[in-house]
Every structure is written in structure tokens, then in C-alpha cells.
XYZ file of C-alpha atoms in Angstrom:
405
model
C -9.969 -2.570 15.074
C -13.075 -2.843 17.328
C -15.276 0.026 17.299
C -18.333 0.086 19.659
C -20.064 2.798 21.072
C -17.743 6.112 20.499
C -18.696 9.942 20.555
C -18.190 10.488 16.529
C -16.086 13.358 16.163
C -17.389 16.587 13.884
C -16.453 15.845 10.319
C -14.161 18.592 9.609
C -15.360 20.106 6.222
C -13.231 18.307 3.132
C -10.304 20.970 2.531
C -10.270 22.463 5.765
C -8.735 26.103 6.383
C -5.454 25.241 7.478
C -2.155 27.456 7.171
C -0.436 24.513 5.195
C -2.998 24.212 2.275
C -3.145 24.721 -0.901
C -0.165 24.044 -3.135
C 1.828 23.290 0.262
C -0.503 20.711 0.830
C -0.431 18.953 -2.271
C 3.486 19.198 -3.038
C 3.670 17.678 0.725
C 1.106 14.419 0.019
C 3.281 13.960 -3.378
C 6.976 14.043 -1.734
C 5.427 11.478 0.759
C 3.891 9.595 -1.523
C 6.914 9.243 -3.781
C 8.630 8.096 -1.312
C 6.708 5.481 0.123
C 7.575 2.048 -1.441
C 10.443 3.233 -2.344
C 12.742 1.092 -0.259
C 10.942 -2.327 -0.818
C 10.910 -1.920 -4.481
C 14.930 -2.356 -3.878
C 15.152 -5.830 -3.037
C 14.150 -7.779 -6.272
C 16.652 -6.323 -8.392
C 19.493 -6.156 -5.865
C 19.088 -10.060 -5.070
C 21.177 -11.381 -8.543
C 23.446 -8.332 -8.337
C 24.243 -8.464 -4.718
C 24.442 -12.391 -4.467
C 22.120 -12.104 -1.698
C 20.675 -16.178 -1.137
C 16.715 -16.849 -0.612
C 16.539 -16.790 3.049
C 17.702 -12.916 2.692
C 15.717 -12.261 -0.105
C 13.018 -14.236 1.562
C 13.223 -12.368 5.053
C 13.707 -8.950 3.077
C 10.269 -9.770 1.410
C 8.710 -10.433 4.239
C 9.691 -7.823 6.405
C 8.043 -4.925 4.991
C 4.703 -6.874 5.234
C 4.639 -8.344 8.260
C 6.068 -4.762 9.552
C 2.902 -2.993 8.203
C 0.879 -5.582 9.566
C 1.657 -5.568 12.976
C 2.160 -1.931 13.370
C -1.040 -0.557 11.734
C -3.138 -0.073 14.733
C -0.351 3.078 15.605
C -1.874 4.453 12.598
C -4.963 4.876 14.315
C -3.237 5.569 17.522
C -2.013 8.327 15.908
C -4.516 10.027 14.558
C -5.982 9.740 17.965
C -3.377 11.380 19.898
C -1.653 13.884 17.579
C -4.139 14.034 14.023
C -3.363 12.765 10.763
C -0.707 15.711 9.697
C 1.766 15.434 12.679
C 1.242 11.812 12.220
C 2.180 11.558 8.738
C 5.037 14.136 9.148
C 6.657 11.935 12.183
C 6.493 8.794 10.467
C 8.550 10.496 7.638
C 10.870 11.160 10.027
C 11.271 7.864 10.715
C 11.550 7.176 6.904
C 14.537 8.451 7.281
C 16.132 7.070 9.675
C 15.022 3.431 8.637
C 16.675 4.469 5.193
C 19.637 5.916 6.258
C 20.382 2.782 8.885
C 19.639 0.643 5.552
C 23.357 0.695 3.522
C 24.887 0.425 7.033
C 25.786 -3.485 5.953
C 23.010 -6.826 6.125
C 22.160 -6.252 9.650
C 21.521 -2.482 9.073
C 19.767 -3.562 6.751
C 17.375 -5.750 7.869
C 16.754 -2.953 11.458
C 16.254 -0.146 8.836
C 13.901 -2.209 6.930
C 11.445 -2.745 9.980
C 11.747 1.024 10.891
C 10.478 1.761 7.025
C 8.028 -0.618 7.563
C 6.977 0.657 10.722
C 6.154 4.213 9.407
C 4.865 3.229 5.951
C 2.061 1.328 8.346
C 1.280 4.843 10.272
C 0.868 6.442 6.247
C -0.601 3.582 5.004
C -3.433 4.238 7.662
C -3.600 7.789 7.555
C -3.581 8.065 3.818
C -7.241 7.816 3.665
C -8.400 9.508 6.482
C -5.801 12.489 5.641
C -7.052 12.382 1.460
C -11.368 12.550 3.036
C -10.999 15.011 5.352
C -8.057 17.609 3.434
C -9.552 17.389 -0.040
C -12.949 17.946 -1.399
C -15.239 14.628 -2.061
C -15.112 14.634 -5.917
C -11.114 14.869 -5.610
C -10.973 11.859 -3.568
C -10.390 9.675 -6.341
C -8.145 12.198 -7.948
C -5.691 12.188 -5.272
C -5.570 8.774 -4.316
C -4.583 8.083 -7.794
C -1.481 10.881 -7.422
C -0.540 8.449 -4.215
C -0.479 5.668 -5.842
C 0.900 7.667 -9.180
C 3.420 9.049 -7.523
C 4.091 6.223 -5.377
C 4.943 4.028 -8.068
C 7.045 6.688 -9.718
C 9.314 6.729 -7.128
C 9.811 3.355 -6.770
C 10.546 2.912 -10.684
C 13.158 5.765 -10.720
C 15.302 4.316 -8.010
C 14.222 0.810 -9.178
C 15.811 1.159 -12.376
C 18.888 2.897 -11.089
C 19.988 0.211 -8.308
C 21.312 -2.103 -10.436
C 23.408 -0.094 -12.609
C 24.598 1.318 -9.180
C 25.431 -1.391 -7.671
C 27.520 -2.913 -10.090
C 29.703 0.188 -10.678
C 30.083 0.354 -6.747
C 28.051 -1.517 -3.956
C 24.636 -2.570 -3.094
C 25.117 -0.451 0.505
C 25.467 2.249 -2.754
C 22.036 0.961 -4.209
C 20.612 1.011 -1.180
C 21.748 4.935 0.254
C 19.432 5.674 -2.403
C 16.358 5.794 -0.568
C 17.496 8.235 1.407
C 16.959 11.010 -0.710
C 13.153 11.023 -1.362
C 12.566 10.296 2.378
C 14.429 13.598 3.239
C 12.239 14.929 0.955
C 9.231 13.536 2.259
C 9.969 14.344 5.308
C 10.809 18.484 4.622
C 7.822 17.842 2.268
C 5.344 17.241 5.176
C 7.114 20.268 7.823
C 4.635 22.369 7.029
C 1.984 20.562 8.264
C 3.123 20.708 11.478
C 1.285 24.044 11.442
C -2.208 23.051 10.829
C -4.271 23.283 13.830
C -5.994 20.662 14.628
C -9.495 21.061 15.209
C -10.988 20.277 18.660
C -13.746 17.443 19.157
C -17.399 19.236 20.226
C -20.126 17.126 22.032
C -21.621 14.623 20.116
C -24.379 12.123 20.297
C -22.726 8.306 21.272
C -22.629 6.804 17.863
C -23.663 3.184 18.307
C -21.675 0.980 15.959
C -20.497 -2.973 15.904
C -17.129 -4.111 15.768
C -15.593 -3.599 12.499
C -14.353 -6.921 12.843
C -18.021 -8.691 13.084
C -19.213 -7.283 9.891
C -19.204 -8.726 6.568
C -18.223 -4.755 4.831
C -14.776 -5.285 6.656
C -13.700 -8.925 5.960
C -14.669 -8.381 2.474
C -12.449 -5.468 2.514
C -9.556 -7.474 4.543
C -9.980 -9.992 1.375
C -9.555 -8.056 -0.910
C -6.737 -5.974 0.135
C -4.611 -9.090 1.509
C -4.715 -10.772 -1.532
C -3.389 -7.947 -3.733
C -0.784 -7.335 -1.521
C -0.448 -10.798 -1.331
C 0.535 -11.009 -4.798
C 2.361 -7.577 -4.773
C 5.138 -8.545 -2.707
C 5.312 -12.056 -3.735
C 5.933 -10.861 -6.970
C 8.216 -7.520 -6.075
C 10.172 -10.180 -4.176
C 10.748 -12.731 -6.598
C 9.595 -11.265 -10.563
C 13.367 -10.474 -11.574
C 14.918 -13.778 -10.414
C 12.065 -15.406 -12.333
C 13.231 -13.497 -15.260
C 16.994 -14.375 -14.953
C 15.905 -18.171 -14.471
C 14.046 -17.661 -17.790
C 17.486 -16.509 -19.368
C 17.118 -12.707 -19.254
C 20.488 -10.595 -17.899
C 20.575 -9.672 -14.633
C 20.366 -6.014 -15.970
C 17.068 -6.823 -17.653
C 15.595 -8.708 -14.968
C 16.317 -5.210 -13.012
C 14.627 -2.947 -16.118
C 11.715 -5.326 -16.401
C 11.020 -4.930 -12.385
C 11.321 -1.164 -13.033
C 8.744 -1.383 -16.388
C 6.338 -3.810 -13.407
C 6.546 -0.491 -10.866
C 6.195 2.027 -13.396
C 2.921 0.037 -14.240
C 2.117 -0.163 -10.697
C 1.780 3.775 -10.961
C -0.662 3.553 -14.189
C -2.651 1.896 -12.276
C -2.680 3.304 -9.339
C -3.416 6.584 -10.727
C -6.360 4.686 -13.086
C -8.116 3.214 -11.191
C -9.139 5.145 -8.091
C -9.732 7.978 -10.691
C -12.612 5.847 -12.399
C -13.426 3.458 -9.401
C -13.921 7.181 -7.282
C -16.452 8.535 -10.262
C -18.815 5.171 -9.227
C -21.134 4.328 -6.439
C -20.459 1.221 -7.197
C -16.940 -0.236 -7.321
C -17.143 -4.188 -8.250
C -16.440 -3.867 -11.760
C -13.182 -2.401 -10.886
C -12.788 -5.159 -8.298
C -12.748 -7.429 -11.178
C -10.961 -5.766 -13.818
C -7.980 -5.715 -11.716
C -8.149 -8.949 -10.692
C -8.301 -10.128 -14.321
C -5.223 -8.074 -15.800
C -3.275 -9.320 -12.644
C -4.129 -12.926 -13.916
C -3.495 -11.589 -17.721
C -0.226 -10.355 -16.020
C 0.587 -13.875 -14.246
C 0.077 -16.052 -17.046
C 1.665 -14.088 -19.184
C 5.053 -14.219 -17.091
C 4.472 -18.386 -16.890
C 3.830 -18.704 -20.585
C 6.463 -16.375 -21.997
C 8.736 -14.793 -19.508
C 11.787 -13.987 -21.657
C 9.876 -13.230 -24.892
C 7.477 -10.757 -24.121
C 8.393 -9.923 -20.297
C 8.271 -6.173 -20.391
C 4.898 -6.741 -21.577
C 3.874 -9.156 -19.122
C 5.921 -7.167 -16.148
C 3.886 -3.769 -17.494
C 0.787 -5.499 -17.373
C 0.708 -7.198 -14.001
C 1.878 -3.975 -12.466
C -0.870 -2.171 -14.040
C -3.261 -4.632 -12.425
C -1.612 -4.611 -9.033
C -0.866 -0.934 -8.962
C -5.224 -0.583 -9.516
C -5.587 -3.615 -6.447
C -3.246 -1.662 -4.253
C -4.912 1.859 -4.971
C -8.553 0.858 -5.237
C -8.887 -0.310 -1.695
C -7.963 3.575 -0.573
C -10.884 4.027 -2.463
C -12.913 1.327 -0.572
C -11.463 2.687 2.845
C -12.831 6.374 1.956
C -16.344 5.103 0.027
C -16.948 2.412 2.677
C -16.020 4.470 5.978
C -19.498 6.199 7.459
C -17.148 8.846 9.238
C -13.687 9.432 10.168
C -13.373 7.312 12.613
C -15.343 4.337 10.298
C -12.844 4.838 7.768
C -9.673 4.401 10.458
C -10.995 1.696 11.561
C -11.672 -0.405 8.383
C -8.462 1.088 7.251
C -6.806 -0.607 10.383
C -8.629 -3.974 10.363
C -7.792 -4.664 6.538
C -4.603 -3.586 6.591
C -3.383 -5.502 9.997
C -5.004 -8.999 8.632
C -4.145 -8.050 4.944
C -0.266 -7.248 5.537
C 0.031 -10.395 7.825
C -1.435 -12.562 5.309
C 0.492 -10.887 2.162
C 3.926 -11.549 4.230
C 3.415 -15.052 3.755
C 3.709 -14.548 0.196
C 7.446 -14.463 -0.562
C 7.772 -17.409 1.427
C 5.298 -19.001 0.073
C 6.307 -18.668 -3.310
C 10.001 -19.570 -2.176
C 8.693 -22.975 -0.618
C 6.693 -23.859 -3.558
C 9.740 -22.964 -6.136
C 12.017 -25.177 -3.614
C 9.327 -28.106 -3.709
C 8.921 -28.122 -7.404
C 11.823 -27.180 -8.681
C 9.912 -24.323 -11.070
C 8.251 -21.433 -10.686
C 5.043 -22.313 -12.409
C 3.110 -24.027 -9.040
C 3.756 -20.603 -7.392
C 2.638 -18.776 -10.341
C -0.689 -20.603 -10.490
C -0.987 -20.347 -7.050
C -1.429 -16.653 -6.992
C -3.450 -16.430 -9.937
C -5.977 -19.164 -7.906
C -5.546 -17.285 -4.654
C -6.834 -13.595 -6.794
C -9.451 -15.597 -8.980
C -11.002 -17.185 -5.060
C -10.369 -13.207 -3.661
C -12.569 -11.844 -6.850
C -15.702 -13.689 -5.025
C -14.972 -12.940 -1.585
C -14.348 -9.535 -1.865
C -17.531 -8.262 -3.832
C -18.637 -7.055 -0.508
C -16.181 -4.378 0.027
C -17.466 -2.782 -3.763
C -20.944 -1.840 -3.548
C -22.894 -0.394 -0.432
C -25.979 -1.796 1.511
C -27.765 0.986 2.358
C -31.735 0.216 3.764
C -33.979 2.895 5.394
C -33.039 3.468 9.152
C -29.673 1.491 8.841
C -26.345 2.656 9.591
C -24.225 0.791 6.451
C -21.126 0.379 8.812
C -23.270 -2.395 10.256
C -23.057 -4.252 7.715
């Protein structure tokens, strides 16, 4: 999002007096956060047990995406107009009633699917703002890790149980069971409703470029489309890869919940030690070489050793998707910085990653295997390694505002 000359609000002291603090606080950012990929995290193993054909699977992959893409900027309208806690706690709202229109039957599902998308793109921008300016600088790391952590919790827990759900009654079943974490997310986050937020005082005009004419935020747009890229790409498509290897449908659906439970490791890893760093490329890289580790391994042996593989590459993608909170928070000069980047990145970076179930469907359709889609992601993370050194390490020079840059 474009940022030019603004009046730079007072940065509110990390951990902030507020009447919802404390343990309040905390047990509200981890209902939310367990609740937040919950829904997508449905699709892959419903797909062989519902008998759902690629365009569906294809469209349901995209969705979510494309949803977050195009709706990020009311992240930052939000924050604007109503702060970051009233923002988070009304797109929970709307969790819920994306996840309870969901099991309504295919068309319900696909409406409920853009509502969840449509508030996981308002927390998906306020995350990072809400973690810099509610909890001290040397826990930033910490609790963007319990996000992710907890994120990918949540997601393996329901994960696991769709399939088993399904079968002994109905994906619309499967599916109502979203609805109970984003109820709790949603009481979870009530309390916030009672922080005041603090009023803006006079400030000096703080003269910044366009986010989108600096290097710091297309490096940061790289990096973060890419992963995501690659993270719903695979959600979408890992267990049917599985069951076209000759796994059951059962362990296709176990193996995706071993991939998300991995996703959490990660998450919580790697924003703990990226966080402890000024200087985060080594973690760019690490990820990006256990999510090729992860790739190949899925290509080379998929039935033999896929909980391995599926525990590995979620590992890798659970740091990618986590770090870049990191990069948001580290990056960002102020408040406002860090909304912005946040905003940029993620509206290019979700629009690019929704081509990636499709892509990875046309490519499978083309060849016949899944290998040329496979080695296309693991070329497309290997070229985003480069281009998104960047968005690790900062420039600073006497007399020169870094967000410049």
C-alpha cells in the first residue's frame, strides 16, 4: 500500500495498559490463532472422501488465496478506523459466519469460504501490528511462533478428524467442524472490545516513499508469495498425490494432518530463533531448503516414507509462513511501516500463491504425473531464496530512514 507523507502516530509502548491484558490477552491471540487456517486445511483430505472433482478442489484451493489477496488492504483499513483489537474481534465474527454458511451444501460452501477468507485477510494484517504494539519487543518472536504454533494445531486436530467424519456421516459433517474454534475465537477476542484505544497526538509529517517503490518491500512480497505459493499448492493437492502413489484415502488424510502438525513446529521455530537475530537470511534459507528436502522427498518416495516427507515439508513451510510476521515486525520503522509492508506483501503474495493449485492442476493434467508440478515448486522456492534476501537483513546508513530502502 502506498505510503507518502503521513503524521506517524505515537508508538504506543509494547504491552500497553489495557483492561483486556494479561492472561486475557494471550488466551484471546491463541483461540484466534487456532482457529485461523482451520477451514482451508479441510479441503485436501475431504477431496477423495467426498468425491469432490478438480475444478472443486481446484476453485476451493484457490479461494482462500485469492480471498486474502484481494481483501488485505481492509486490514489496514481497519486498523485505521476502529484499531487492531475491534478489528481482529469483528473479523472473528465473521469467522463464524463464513464457517457456519460452509456445511450448508457446495454452494454454501464455496460463499462461506470467501467470507473465511475475507476475515483471515483483516488477521492476517493485523497479526503483526497487534503482536509489536501488545507485547514487549523480546516476546515478539515468542508470540508469533504461538500464532503460527497454535495455528497449525488447530488445523491438524480438525485435519485429522474430517475424514474419519465424513465417512461415518457427511462431508457437510466434516465441514460443521470449523465452527467450533471460530466461536471460540470469536468469545476469545470479546474482551478486547474493552481496550481503549489510544488517541493520535501531533506529530511531525513523516516523509516516507511508497512501500511499493522500494526494494525492502518486493523482497518481502517475494518471499512471502512464494511460500504461500507452495503452501496451498500443496494443502490443496499433497493427499491426492499420496492416494495416486497407492496410500488409502485414510492415510492420505493422516499424512496431511502429520504435514499441518509440522506446519506448527515450524511456525513456532522459527520466528522464535529468526526473532533472537538482527539478521534473518539464514533462516530465509533454511526454510527454503527443508521445503525442497520436503518436495523431493514426496517425488522420490511418496508412499514409503510419506509421513516423513509430509512432516518435513510442513516444518519448512510452517517456518516460510511464520518468518515473514517476523520480517513484517523487524522490517516495519513504525506502526504504520509495518501495516503497510504487511499489506503490500500480502495483497501481491496471496494473488500470486492462488495461482498455485491451478497451476499444479494444469501441469498434472498436461503431463499426466505429478512430478513437473513438484519440480516446479521446488524451482519457483530455490529462484525466491535469491530474490528475497532483501527482506532478511536491514540497510541502515547514518541519516537514512531504512523504510526507504
Amino acid at each position: 500500500m502506498p505510503l507518502t507523507t503521513a503524521s506517524a502516530p505515537p508508538e504506543t509502548s509494547p504491552g500497553r495498559a489495557a483492561p483486556a491484558g494479561g492472561a486475557l490477552l494471550v488466551l484471546g491471540f491463541v483461540l484466534l490463532s487456532l482457529n485461523t487456517r482451520v477451514a482451508f486445511g479441510q479441503v485436501g483430505p475431504l477431496a477423495p472422501v467426498a468425491g469432490w472433482g478438480q475444478g472443486t478442489v481446484t476453485v476451493l484451493g484457490l479461494l482462500p488465496p485469492l480471498c486474502m489477496g484481494l481483501f488485505a488492504p481492509l486490514g489496514a483499513l481497519a486498523r485505521r478506523r476502529i484499531g487492531e483489537e475491534r478489528g481482529l474481534f469483528w473479523a472473528s465474527v465473521l469467522l463464524v459466519a463464513g464457517a457456519a454458511l460452509r456445511p450448508t451444501g457446495l454452494a454454501g460452501l464455496y460463499a462461506g469460504t470467501v467470507l473465511v477468507g475475507i476475515a483471515v485477510a483483516v488477521v492476517n494484517v493485523l497479526i503483526p501490528v497487534f503482536v509489536r504494539a501488545r507485547f514487549a519487543p523480546q516476546r515478539i518472536g515468542t508470540m508469533m511462533g504461538v500464532y503460527a504454533l497454535s495455528m497449525g494445531a488447530g488445523s491438524a486436530v480438525v485435519a485429522a478428524l474430517v475424514a474419519p467424519v465424513a465417512d461415518a456421516w457427511s462431508w457437510r459433517a466434516a465441514v460443521a467442524l470449523a465452527v467450533v474454534p471460530a466461536v471460540l475465537a470469536a468469545a476469545g477476542m470479546a474482551p478486547q472490545l474493552r481496550v481503549d484505544r489510544p488517541i493520535p497526538a501531533a506529530a511531525a509529517p513523516v516523509h516516507r516513499r511508497p512501500v511499493g517503490r522500494t526494494a525492502l518491500a518486493w523482497s518481502l512480497t517475494a518471499f512471502f508469495g512464494i511460500q504461500t505459493l507452495v503452501f496451498y499448492a500443496t494443502l490443496a493437492w499433497l493427499p491426492t498425490i499420496l492416494v495416486d502413489a497407492g496410500l488409502s484415502r485414510t492415510a492420505a488424510g493422516t499424512d496431511q494432518a502429520v504435514l499441518i502438525l509440522g506446519l506448527a513446529v515450524g511456525g513456532f521455530l522459527a520466528p522464535v530463533l529468526a526473532a533472537a537475530r538482527a539478521d534473518q537470511r539464514p533462516h530465509i534459507l533454511a526454510v527454503v531448503a527443508v521445503c525442497v528436502l520436503g518436495l523431493l522427498g514426496v517425488l522420490l518416495a511418496p508412499a514409503a516414507g510419506a509421513p516423513v516427507w509430509a512432516g518435513v515439508l510442513g516444518i519448512g513451510m510452517g517456518g516460510g509462513q511464520a518468518l515473514a510476521g517476523v520480517l513484517f515486525a523487524r522490517r516495519g520503522t513504525d506502526h504504520d511501516h509495518v501495516a503497510a509492508l504487511s499489506t503490500m506483501a500480502q495483497t501481491c503474495g496471496y494473488l500470486l500463491a492462488a495461482t498455485g493449485p491451478a497451476l499444479a492442476a494444469a501441469l498434472h493434467g498436461a503431463t499426466g504425473t505429478w512430478t513437473t508440478p513438484l519440480l516446479a515448486l521446488v524451482a519457483l522456492l530455490l529462484a525466491g531464496s535469491v530474490l528475497s534476501l532483501r527482506a532478511g537483513h536491514s540497510v541502515t546508513k547514518p541519516h537514512r530512514d531504512p523504510s526507504n530502502r
